[in-house]
Short mmCIF file of C-alpha atoms in Angstrom, two decimals:
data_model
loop_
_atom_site.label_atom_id
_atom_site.label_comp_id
_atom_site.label_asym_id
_atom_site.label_seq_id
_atom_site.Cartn_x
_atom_site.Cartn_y
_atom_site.Cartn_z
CA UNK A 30 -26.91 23.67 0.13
CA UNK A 31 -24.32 22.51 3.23
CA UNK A 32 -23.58 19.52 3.08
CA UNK A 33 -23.59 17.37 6.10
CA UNK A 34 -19.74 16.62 7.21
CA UNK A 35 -20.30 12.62 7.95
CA UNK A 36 -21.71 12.43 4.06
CA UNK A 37 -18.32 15.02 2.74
CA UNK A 38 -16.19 12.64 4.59
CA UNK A 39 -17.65 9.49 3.20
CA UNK A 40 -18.08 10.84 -0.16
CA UNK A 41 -14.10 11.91 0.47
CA UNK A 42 -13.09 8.44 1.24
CA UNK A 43 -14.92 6.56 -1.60
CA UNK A 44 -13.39 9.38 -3.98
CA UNK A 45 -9.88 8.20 -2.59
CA UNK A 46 -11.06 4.84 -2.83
CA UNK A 47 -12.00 5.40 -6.16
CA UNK A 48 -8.03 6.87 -7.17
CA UNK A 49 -6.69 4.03 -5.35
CA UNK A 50 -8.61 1.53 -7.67
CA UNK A 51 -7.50 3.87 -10.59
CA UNK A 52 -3.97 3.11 -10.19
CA UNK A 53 -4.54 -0.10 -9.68
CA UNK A 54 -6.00 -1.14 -13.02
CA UNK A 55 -3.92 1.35 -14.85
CA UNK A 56 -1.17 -0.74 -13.69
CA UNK A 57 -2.82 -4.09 -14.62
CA UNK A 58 -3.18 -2.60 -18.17
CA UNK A 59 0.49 -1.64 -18.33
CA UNK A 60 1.69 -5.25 -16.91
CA UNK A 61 -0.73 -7.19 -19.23
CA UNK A 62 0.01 -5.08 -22.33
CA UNK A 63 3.43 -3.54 -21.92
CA UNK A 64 5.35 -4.88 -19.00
CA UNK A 65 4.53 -8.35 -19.17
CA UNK A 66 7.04 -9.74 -16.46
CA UNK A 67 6.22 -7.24 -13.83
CA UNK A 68 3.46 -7.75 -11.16
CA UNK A 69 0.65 -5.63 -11.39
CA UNK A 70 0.90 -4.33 -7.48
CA UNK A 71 5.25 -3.10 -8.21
CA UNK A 72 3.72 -1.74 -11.22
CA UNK A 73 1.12 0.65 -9.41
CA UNK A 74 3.42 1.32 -6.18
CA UNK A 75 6.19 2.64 -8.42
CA UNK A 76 3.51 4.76 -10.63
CA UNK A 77 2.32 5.79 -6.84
CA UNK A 78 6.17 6.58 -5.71
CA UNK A 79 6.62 8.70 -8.95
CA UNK A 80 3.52 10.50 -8.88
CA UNK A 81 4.08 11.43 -5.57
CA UNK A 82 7.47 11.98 -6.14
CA UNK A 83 6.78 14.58 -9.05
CA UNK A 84 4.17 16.62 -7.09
CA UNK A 85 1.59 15.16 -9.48
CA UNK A 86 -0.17 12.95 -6.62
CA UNK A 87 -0.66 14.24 -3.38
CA UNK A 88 -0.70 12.36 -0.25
CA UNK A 89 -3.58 13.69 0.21
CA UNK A 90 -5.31 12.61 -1.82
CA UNK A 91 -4.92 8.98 -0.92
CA UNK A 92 -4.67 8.73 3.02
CA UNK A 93 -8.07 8.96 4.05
CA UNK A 94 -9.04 6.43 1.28
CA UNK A 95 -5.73 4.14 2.18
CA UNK A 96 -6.52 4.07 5.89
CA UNK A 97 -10.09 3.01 5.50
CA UNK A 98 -9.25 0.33 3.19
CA UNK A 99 -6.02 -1.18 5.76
CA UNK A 100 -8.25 -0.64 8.93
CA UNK A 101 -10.92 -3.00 7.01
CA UNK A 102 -8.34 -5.02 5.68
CA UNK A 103 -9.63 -8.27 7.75
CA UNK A 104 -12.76 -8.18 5.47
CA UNK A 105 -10.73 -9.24 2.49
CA UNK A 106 -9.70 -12.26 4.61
CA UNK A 107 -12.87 -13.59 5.38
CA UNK A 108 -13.04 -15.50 1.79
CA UNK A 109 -9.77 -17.39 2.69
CA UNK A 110 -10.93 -18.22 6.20
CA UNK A 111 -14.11 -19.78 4.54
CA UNK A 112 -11.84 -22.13 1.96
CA UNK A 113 -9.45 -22.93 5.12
CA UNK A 114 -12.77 -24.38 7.26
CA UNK A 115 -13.88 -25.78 4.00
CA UNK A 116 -10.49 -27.93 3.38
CA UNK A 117 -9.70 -29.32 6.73
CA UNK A 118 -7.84 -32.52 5.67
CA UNK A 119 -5.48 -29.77 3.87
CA UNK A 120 -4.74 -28.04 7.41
CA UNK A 121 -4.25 -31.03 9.18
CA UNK A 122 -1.68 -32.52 6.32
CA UNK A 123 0.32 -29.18 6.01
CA UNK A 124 -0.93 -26.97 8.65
CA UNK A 125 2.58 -26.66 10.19
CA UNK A 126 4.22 -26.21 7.01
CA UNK A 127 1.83 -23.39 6.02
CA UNK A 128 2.15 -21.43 9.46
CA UNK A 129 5.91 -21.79 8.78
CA UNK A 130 5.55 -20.37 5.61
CA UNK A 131 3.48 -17.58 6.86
CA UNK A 132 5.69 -16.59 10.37
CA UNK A 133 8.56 -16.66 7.94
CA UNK A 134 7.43 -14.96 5.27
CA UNK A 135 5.89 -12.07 7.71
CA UNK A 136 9.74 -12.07 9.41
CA UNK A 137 10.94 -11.15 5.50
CA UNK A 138 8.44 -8.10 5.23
CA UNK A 139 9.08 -6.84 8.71
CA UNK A 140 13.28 -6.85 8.73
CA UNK A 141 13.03 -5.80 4.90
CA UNK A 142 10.58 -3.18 6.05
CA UNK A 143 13.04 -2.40 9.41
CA UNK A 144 16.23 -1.83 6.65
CA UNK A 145 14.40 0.35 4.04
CA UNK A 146 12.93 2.74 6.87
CA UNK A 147 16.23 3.16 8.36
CA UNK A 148 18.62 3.63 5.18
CA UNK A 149 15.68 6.12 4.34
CA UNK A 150 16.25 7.87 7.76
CA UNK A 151 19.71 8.22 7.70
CA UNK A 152 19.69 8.98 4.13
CA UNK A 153 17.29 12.15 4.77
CA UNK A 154 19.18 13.03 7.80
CA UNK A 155 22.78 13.02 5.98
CA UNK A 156 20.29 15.48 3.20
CA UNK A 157 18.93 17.64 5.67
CA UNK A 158 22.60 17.98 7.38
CA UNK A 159 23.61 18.84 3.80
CA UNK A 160 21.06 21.69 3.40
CA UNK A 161 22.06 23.20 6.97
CA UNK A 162 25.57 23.33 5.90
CA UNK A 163 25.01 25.24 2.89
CA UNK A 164 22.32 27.92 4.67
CA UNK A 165 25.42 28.44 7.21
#
């Protein structure tokens, strides 16, 4: 029996899904039983990073299921857009504070972001200039 490619796909993505989720409360064991001061999401990105790092977790095996679930990401905001309509005394008290919060806050991920890809880069191209001197 063939199965139709729109359902493989699907059934692909919710599998990856499925991982994703996986990870996620194996790491919300770990932090609530055994590593009680660290977050639950540095928890599963680490167990991610060394998984992948060790060859035991594909990438794989998690993009299809990781893109879905950041290209629907505005879903998961629809709950806090509901409280913020529901609370407008709250926005009108501390609305500027809040979008100061959030502008700076989203600065902080971006540079932080900016630094780690680059030391990354130059650290992989100082390795692969490494490897090239050895071959020669």
């Amino acid at each position: 029996m063939l199965i139709p490619p729109a359902l493989h796909r699907f059934t692909l993505i919710l599998l990856q899904i499925g991982l994703i989720i996986g990870i996620w409360l194996l790491a919300s064991w770990l932090s609530s039983h055994w590593l009680h001061g660290l977050p639950p999401g540095i928890v599963g990105i680490a167990m991610a990073l060394v998984l992948l790092g060790l060859g035991l977790l594909r990438r794989e095996w998690l993009a299809d299921g990781a893109g879905w679930l950041l290209r629907e990401m505005l879903l998961f905001f629809i709950p806090v857009t509901i409280a913020i309509v529901q609370y407008p005394t709250l926005m009108i008290e501390h609305g500027l504070a809040i979008l100061g919060v959030i502008v700076a806050s989203t600065a902080c991920v971006m540079l932080a972001t900016a630094f780690a890809v680059d030391l990354c880069w130059r650290l992989e191209r100082r390795w692969r200039g490494k490897q090239k001197e050895q071959q020669a």
